[in-house]
Coordinates of C-alpha atoms in Angstrom, one line a residue:
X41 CA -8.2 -3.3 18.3
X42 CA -8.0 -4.2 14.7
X43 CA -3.9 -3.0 13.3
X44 CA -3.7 -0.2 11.0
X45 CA 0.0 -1.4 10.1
X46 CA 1.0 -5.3 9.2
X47 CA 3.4 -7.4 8.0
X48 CA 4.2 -6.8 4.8
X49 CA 3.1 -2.9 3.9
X50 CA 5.5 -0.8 2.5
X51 CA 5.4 2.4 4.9
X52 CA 7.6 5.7 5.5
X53 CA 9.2 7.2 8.3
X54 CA 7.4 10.1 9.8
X55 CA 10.4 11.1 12.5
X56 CA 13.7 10.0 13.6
X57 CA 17.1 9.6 12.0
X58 CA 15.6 7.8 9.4
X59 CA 13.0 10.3 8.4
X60 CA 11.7 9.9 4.8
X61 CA 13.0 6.9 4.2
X62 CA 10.8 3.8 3.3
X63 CA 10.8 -0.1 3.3
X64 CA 8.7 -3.0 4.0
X65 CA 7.5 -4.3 7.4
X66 CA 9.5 -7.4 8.4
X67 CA 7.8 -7.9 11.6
X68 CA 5.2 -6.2 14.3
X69 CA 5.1 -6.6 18.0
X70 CA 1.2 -5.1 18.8
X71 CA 2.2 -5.4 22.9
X72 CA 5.0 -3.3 22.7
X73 CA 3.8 -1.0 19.7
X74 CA 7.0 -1.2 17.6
X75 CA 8.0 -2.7 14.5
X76 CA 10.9 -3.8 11.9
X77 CA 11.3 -2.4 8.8
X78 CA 13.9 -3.5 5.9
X79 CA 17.0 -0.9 5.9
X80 CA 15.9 1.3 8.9
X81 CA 17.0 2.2 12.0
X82 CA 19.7 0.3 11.7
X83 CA 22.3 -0.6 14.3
X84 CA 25.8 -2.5 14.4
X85 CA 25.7 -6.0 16.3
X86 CA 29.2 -8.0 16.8
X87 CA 28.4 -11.7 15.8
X88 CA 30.6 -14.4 17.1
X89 CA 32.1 -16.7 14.1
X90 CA 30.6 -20.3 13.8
X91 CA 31.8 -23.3 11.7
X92 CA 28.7 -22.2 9.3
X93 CA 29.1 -18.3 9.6
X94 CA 31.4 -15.8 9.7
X95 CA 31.8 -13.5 12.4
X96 CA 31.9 -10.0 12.6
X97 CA 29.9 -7.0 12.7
X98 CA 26.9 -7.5 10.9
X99 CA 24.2 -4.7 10.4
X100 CA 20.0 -5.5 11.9
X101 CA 17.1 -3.3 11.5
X102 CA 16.1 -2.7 15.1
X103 CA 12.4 -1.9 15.9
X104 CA 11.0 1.1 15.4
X105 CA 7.9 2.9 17.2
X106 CA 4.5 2.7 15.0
X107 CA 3.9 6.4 15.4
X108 CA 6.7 7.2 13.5
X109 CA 5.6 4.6 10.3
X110 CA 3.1 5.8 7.8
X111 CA 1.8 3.6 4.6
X112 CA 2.2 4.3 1.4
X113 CA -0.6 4.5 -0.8
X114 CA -0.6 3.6 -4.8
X115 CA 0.9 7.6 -5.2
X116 CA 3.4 7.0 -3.0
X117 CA 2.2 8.8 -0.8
X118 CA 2.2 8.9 3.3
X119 CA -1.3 8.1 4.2
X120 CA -3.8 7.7 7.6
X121 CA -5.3 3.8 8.1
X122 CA -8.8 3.9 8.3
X123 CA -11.5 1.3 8.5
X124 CA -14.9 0.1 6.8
X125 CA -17.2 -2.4 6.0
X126 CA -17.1 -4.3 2.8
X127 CA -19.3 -7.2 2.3
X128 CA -20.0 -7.9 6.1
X129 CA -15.8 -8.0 6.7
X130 CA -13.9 -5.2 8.1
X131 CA -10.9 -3.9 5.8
X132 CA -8.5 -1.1 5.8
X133 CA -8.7 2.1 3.6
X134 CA -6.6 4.6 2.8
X135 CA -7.3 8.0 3.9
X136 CA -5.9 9.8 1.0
X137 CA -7.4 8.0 -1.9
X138 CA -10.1 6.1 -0.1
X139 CA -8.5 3.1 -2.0
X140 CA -8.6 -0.6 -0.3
X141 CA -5.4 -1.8 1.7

């Protein structure tokens, strides 16, 4: 199944304890349906110090479920992902504004 959400798309959160807050995509794992997003759901991890890095406790986006992410279109907007043919290749469309991803 082709993915409505990638690397790299700015989306918004739909539910959670981050509701309504936006970012980019960092990452997707497609077998486990979740992905990381810049500044969201973030948790606290302790980090051991090195000789090159300080320890300490250091903030990481943790993965979050891709029902609960919705692209942006050019408004701003939260939109659906749909699909279409363009020129014998399969790209994504917004729903709202029908524009190309």
């Amino acid at each position: 199944m082709a993915a409505k959400l990638k690397k790299g798309d700015k989306v918004v959160v739909l539910a959670g304890k981050d509701k309504g807050s936006q970012g980019e995509i960092t990452s997707v794992d497609p077998k486990a349906g979740k992905a990381v997003v810049d500044g969201v759901n973030m948790a606290i991890r302790h980090v051991r110090q090195s000789q090159n890095q300080q320890g300490g406790r250091t903030p990481k986006a943790m993965p979050i479920d891709l029902s609960n992410l919705a692209l942006l279109d050019a408004n701003g907007k939260a939109t659906r992902v749909g699909f279409r043919m363009e020129d014998g290749k399969k790209v994504r469309v917004a729903k709202t504004t029908g524009d190309v991803i």
